[in-house]
CSV table of C-alpha atoms in Angstrom, one decimal:
chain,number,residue,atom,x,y,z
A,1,UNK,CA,164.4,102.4,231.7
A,2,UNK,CA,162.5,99.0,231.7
A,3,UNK,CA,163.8,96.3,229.9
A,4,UNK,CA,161.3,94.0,228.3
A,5,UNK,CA,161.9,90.8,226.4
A,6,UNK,CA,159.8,88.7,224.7
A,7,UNK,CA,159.3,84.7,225.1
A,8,UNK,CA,157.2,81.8,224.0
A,9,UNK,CA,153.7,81.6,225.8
A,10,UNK,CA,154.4,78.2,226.4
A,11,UNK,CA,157.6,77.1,225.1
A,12,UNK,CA,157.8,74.3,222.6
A,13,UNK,CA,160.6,72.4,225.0
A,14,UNK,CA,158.2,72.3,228.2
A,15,UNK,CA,160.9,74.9,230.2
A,16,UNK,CA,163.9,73.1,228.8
A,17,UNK,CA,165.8,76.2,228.7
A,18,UNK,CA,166.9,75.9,225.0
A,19,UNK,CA,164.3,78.7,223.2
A,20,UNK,CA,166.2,81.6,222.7
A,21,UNK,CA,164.7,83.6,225.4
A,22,UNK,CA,167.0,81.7,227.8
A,23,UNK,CA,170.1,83.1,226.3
A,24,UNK,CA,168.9,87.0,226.6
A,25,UNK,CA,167.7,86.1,230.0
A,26,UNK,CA,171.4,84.7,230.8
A,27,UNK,CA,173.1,88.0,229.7
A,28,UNK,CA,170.8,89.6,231.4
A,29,UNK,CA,171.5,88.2,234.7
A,30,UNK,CA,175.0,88.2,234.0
A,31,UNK,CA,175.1,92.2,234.1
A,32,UNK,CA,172.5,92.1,236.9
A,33,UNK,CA,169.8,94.2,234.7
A,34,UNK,CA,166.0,93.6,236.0
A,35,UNK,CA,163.9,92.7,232.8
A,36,UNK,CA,160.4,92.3,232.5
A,37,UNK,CA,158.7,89.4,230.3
A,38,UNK,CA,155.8,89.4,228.0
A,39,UNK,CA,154.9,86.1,226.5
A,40,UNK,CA,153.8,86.3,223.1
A,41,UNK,CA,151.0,83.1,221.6
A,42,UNK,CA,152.4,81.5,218.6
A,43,UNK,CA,149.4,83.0,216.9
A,44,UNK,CA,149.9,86.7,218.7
A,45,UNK,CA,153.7,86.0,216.6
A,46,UNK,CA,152.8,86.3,213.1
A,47,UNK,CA,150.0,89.3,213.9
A,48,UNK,CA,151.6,92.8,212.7
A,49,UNK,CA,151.8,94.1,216.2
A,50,UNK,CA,154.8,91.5,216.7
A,51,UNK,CA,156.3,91.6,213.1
A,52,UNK,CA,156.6,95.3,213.7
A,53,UNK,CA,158.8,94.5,216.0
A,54,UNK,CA,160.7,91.4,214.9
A,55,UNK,CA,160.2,90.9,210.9
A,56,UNK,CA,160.6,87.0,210.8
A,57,UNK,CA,157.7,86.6,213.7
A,58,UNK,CA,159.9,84.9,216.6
A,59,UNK,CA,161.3,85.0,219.8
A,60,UNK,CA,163.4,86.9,221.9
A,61,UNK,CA,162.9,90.5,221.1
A,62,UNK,CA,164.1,93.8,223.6
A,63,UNK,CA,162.5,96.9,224.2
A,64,UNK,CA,163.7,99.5,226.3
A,65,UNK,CA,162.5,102.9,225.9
A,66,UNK,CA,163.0,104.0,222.0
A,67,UNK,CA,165.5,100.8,221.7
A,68,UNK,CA,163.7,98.1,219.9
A,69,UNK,CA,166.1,95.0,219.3
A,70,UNK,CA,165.9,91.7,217.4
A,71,UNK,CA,167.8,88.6,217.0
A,72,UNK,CA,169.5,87.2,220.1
A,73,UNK,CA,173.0,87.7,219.2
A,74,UNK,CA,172.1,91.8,218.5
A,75,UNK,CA,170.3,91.7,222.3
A,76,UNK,CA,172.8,89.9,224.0
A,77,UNK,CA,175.8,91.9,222.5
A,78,UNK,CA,173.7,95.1,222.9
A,79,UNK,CA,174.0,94.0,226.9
A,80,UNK,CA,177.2,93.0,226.9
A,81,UNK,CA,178.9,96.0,224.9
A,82,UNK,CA,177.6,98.0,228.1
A,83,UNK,CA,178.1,96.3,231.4
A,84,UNK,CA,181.4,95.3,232.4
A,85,UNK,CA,182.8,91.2,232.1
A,86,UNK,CA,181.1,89.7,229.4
A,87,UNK,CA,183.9,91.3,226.8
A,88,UNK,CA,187.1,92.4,227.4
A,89,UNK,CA,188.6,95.7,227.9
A,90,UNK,CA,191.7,94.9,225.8
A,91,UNK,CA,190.6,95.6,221.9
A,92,UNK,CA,192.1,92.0,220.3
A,93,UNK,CA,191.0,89.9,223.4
A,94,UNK,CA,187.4,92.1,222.5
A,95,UNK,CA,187.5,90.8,218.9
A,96,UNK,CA,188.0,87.5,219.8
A,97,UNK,CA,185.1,87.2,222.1
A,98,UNK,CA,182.7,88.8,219.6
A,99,UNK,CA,184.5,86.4,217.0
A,100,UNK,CA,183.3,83.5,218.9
A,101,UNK,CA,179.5,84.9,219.1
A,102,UNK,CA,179.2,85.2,215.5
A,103,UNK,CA,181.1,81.5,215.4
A,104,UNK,CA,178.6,80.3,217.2
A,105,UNK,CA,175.4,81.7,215.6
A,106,UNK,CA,176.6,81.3,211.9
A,107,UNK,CA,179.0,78.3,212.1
A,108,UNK,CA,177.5,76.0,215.0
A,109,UNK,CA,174.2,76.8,215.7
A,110,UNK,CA,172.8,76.2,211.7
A,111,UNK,CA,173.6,72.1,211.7
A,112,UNK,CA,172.5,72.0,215.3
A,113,UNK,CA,169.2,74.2,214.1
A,114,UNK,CA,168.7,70.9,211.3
A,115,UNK,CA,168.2,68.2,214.2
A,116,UNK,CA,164.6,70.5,214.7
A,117,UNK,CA,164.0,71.2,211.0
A,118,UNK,CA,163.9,67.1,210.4
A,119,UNK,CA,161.8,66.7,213.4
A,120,UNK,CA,159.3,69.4,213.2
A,121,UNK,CA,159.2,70.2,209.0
A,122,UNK,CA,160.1,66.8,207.7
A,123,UNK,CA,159.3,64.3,210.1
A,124,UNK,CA,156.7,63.1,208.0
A,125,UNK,CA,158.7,62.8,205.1
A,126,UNK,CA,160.2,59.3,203.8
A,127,UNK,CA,163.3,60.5,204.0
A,128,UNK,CA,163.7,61.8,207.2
A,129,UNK,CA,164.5,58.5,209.2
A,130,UNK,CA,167.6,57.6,206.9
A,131,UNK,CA,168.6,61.1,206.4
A,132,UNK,CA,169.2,61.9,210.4
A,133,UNK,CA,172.6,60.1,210.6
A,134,UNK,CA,173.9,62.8,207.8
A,135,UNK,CA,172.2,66.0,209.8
A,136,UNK,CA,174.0,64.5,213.7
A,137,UNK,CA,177.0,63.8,211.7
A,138,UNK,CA,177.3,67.4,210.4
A,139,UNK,CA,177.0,68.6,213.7
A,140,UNK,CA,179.7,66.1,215.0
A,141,UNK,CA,182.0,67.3,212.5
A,142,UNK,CA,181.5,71.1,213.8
A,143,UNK,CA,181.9,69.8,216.9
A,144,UNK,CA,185.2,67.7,216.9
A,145,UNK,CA,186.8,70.9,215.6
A,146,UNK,CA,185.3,73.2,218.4
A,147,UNK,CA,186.3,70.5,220.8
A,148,UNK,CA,190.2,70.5,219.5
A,149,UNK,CA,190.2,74.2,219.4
A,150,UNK,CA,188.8,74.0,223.7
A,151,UNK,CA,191.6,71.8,224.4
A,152,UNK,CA,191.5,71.9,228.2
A,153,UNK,CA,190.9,75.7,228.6
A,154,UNK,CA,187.9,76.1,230.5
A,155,UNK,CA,186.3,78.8,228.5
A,156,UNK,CA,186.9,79.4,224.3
A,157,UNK,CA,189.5,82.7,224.8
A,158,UNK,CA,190.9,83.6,228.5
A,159,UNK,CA,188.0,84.7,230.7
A,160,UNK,CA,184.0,83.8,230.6
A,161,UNK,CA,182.7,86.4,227.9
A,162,UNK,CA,179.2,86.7,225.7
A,163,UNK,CA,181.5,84.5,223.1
A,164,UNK,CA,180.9,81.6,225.6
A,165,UNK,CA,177.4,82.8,226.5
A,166,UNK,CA,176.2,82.2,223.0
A,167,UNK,CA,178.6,79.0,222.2
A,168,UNK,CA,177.2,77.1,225.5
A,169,UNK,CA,173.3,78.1,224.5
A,170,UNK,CA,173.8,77.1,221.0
A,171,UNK,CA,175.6,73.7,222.5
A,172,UNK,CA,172.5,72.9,225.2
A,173,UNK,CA,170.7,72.2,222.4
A,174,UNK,CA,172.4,69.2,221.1
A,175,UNK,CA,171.5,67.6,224.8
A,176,UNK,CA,168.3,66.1,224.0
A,177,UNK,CA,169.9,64.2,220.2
A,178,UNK,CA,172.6,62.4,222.6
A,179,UNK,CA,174.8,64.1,220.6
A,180,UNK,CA,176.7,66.4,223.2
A,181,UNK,CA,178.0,63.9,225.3
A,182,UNK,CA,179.6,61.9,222.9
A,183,UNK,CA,182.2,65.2,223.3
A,184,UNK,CA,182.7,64.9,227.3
A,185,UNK,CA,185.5,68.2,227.2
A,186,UNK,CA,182.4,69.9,225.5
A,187,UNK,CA,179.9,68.7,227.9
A,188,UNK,CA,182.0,70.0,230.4
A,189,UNK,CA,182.4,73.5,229.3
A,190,UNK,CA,178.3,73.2,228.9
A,191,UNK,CA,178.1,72.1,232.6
A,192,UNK,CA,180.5,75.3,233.0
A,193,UNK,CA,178.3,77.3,232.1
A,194,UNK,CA,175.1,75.7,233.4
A,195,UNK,CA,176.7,76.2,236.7
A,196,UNK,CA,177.2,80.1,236.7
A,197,UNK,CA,174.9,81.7,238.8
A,198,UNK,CA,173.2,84.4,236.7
A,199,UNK,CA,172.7,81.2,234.2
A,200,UNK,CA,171.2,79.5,237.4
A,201,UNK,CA,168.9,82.3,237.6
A,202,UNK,CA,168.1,82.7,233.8
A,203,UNK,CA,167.1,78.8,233.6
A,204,UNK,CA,164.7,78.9,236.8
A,205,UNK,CA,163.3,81.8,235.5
A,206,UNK,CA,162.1,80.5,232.4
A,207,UNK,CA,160.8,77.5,233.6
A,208,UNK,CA,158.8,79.1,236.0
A,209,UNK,CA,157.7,81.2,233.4
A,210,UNK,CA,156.6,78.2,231.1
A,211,UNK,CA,155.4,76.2,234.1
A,212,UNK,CA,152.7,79.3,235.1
A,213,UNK,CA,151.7,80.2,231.8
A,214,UNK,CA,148.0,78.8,230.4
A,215,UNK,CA,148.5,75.9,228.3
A,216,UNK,CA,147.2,77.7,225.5
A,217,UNK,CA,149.8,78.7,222.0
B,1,UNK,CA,200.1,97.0,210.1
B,2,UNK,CA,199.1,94.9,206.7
B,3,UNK,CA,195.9,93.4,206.8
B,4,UNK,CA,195.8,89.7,205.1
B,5,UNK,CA,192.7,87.8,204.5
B,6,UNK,CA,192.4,84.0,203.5
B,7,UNK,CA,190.4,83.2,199.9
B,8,UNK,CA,190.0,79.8,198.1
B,9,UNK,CA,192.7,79.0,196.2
B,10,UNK,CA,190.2,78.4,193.6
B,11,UNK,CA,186.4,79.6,194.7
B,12,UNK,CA,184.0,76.5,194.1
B,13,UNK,CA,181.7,79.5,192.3
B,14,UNK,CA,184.5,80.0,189.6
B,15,UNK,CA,184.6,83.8,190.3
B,16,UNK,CA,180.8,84.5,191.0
B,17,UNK,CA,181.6,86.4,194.2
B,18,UNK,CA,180.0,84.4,196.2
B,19,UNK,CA,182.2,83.2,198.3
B,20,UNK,CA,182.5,85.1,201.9
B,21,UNK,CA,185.6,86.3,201.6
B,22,UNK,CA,184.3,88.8,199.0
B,23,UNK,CA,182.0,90.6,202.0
B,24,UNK,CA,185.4,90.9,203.9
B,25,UNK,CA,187.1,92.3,200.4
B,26,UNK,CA,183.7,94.3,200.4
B,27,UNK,CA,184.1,96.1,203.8
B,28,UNK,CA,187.6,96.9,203.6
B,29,UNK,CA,186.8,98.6,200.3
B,30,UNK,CA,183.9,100.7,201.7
B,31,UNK,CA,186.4,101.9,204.5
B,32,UNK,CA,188.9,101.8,202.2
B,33,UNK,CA,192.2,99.5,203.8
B,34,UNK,CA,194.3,97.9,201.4
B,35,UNK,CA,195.0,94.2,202.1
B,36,UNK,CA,196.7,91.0,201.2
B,37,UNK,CA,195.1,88.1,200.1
B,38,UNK,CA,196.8,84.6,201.1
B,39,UNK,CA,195.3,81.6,198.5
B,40,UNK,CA,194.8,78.7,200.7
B,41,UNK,CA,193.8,75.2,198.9
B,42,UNK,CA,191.1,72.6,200.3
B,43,UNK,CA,193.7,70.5,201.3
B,44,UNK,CA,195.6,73.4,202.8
B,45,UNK,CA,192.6,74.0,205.0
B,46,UNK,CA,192.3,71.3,206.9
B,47,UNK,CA,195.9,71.5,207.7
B,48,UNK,CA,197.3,72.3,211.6
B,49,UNK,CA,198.5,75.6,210.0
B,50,UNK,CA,195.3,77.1,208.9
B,51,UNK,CA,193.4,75.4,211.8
B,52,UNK,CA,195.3,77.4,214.2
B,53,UNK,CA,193.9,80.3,212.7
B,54,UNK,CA,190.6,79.0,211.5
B,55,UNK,CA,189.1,76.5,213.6
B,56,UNK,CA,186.6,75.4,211.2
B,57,UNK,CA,189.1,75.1,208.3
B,58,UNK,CA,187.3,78.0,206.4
B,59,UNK,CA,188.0,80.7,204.9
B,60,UNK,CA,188.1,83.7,205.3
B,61,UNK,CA,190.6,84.8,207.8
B,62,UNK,CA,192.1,88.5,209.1
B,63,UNK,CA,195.3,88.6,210.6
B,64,UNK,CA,196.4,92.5,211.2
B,65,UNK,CA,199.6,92.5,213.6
B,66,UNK,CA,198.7,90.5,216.4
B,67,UNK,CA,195.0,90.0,216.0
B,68,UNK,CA,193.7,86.7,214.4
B,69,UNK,CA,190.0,86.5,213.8
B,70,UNK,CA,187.8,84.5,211.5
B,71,UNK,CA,184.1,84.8,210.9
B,72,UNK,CA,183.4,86.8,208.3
B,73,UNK,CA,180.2,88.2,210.2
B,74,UNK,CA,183.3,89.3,212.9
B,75,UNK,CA,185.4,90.5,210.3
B,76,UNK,CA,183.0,93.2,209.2
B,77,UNK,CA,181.9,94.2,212.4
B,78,UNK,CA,185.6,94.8,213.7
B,79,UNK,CA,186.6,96.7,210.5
B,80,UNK,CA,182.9,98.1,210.5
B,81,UNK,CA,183.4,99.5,214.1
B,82,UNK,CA,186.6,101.0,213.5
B,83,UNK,CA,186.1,102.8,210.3
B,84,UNK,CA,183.4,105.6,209.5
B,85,UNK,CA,180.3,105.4,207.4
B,86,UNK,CA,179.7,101.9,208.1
B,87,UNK,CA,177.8,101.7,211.4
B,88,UNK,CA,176.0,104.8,212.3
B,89,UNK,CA,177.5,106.9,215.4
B,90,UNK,CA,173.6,107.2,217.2
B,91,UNK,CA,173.7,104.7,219.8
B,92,UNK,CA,170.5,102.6,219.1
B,93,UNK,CA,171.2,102.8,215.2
B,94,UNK,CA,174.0,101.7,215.4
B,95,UNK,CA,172.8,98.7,217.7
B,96,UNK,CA,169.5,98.6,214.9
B,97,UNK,CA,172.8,98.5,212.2
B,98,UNK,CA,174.4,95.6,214.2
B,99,UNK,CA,170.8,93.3,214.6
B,100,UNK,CA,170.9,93.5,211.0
B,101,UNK,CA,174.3,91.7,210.9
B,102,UNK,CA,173.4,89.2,213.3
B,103,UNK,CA,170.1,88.6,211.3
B,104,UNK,CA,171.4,87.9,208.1
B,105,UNK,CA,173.9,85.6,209.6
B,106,UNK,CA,171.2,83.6,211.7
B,107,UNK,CA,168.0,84.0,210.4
B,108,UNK,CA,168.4,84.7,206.9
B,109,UNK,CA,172.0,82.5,205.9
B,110,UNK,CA,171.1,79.2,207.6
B,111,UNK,CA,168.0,78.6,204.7
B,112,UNK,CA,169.7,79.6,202.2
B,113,UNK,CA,173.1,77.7,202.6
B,114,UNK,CA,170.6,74.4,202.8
B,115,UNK,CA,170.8,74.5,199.0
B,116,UNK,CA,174.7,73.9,199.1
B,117,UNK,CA,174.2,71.2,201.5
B,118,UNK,CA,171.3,69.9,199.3
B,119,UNK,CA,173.0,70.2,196.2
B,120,UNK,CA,177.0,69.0,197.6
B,121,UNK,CA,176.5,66.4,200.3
B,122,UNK,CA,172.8,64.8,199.1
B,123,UNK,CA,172.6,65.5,195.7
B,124,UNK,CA,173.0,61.9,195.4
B,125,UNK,CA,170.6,60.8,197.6
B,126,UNK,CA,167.5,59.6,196.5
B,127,UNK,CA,165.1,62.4,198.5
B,128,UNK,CA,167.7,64.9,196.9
B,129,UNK,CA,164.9,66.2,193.9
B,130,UNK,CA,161.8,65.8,196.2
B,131,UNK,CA,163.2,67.7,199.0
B,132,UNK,CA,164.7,70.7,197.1
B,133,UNK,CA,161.0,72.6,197.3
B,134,UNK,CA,160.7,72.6,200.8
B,135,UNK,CA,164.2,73.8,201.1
B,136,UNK,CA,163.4,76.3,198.6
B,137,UNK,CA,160.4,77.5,200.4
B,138,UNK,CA,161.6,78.1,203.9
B,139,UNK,CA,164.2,80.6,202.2
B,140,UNK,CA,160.5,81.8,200.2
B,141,UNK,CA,159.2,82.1,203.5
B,142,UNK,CA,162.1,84.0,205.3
B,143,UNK,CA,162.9,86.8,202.5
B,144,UNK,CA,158.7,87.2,202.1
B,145,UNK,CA,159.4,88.4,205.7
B,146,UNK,CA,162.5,90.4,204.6
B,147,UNK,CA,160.8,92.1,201.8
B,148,UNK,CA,157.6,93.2,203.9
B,149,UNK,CA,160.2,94.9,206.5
B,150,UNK,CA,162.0,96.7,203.5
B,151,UNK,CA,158.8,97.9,202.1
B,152,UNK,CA,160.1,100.4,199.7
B,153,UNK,CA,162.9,101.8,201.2
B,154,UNK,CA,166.3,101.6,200.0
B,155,UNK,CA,168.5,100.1,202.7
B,156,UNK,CA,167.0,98.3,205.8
B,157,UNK,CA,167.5,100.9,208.5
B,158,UNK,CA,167.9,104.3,207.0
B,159,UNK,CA,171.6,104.9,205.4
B,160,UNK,CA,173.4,101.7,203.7
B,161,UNK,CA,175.4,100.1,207.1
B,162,UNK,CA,177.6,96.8,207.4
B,163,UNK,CA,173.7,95.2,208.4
B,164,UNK,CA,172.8,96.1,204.7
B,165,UNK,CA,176.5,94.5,203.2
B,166,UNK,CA,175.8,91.4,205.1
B,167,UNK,CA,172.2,91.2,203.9
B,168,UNK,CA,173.2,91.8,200.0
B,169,UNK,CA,176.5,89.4,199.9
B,170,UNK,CA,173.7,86.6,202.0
B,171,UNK,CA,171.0,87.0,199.4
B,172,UNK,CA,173.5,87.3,196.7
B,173,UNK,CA,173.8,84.0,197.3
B,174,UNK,CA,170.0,83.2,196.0
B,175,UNK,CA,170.2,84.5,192.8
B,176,UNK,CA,171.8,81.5,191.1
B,177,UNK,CA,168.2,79.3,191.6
B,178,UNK,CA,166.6,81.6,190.6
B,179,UNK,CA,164.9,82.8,193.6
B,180,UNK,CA,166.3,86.0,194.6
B,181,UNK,CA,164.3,87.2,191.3
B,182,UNK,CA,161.1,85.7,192.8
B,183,UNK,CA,161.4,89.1,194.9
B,184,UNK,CA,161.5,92.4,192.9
B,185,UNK,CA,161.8,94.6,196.1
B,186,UNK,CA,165.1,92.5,196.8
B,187,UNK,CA,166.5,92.0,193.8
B,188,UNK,CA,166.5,95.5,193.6
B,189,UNK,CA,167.9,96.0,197.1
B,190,UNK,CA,171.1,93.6,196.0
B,191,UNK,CA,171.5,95.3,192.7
B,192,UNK,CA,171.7,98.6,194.7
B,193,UNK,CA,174.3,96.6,197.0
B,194,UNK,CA,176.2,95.6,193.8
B,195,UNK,CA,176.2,99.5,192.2
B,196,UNK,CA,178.5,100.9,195.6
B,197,UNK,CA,181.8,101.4,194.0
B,198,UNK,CA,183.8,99.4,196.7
B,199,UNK,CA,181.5,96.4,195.9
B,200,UNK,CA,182.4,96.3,192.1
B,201,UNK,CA,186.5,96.7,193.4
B,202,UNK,CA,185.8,93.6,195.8
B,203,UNK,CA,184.7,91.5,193.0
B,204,UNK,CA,186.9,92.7,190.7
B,205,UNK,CA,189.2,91.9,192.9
B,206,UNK,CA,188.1,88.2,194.0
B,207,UNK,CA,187.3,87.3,190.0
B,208,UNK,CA,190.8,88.7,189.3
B,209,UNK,CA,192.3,86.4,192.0
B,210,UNK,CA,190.3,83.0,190.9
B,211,UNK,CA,190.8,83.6,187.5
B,212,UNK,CA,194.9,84.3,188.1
B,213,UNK,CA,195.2,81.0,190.4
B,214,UNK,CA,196.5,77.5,189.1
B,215,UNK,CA,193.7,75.3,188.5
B,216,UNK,CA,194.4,72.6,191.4
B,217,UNK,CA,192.8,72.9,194.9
């Protein structure tokens, strides 16, 4: 059955790689599944023929025959629970990995996800200038403990697994702020990652998507 | 093998259930595994000890035998996955069941836990008062979304699954400013959440625990 996915017309980042898209794309390549893209206007996302498919109007989404699939964390751990070496076999090593999905989403990615709500929702607020060094230092408190928990393993638990999928996408977007490589043992474990093939793949992908698409929203 | 979880030593909502460990008490009551729970203090949490387990210095925790996880959102999917009723056996439910998980955790959490940060970390800055409605309306703008997907039914995706326990103990979490009551649909949603008999035990259980432990922390 095809796989289809969803992404920005024209992503806000220019083909930066850090819309979610580019995560789902990863897995994707990872378990060496052919996928199909339709690019969805920022108008076309709050229409009812997209909410019927993903209730709060964004991006990624995954259809494949009755399958319909939200949230990038579901899609990518949808893929991952069926093609071999993105979780482990062994069922504690298996809760660990997924442990470090949901760590990622619901611990790391929220204070990172601030740096854009200042920007794009307050940026015109009084406040927003002073209040930026609380926001970065949030997510350099989150990240001083995920660097001490990395040590100098190369991935978060054993073996490369969805866990370090999600944790190096969720990290990639602390690039731009500076912020990342003030952490050089987490910059490294992002380079890590950058440097796998399938995320090779998933990266040029999307920037030739968002390079050929109309520059319309 | 015993299963222990990590609570406050005193829950910062004096009992409300509104702390996460009570959706970990919450899931082990709907499949219905005793468990210990292990009081750990704030200064406690930011100890080597706790760290090793938690790398965030949170609570909860899990520890069964060998297997350490933390996440609550990890928590209930590992006991969710393992016990029946909680994740339907139909492959895409299930993975419909599981989106709803990572939604609450991602899309629908994130807003929501902004009043915290509002209220605990700025509430003494001067933008505090004017910047509480914006907050307030991006979690207005998410659970609008939420309560046009639920329409009238009574659980998100057919029967009540560890996607709908997530969903209640996150928008539990909106009642106290008064917002959750903004939205009939889901106040009546959470309510329904609340009726389940192993709900009421878990927060039994979690206001028995903060009421019975010493006042420090």
């Amino acid at each position: 059955m095809t796989i289809t996915i969803t992404a920005f017309e024209r992503s806000p980042d220019g083909g930066m790689g850090l819309a979610r898209d580019t995560r789902v794309r990863w897995v994707l390549e990872e378990a060496g599944l052919p996928y199909e893209v339709r690019a969805v206007s920022f108008a076309a996302m709050k229409e009812p023929a997209h909410l019927a498919i993903h209730p709060f109007g964004q991006i990624p989404t995954y259809e494949e025959g009755d399958l319909v699939l939200f949230e990038s964390g579901s899609i990518i751990f949808h893929v991952a629970s069926q093609h071999a070496g993105l979780l482990p076999d062994e069922p504690n090593a298996r809760a660990r990995a997924i442990t470090w999905m949901f760590a990622a989403l619901n611990s790391v990615e929220p204070p990172i996800l601030d740096l854009v709500t200042v920007r794009l929702t307050e940026g015109d607020k009084p406040w927003s200038k002073e209040r930026m060094p609380l926001v970065a230092n949030r997510i350099r408190h989150r990240l001083n403990q995920l660097a001490a928990r990395l040590g100098d393993a190369e991935w978060l638990d054993g073996a490369f697994s969805a866990g370090d999928l999600v944790m190096v996408s969720v990290l990639l977007r602390t690039r731009p702020s500076g912020i990342l490589n003030e952490f050089p043992s987490l910059a490294a474990y992002v380079a890590r990652g950058e440097a796998r093939p399938a995320y090779k793949r998933a990266f040029a992908a999307q920037l030739a998507f968002n390079t050929a698409q109309p520059a319309t929203g």
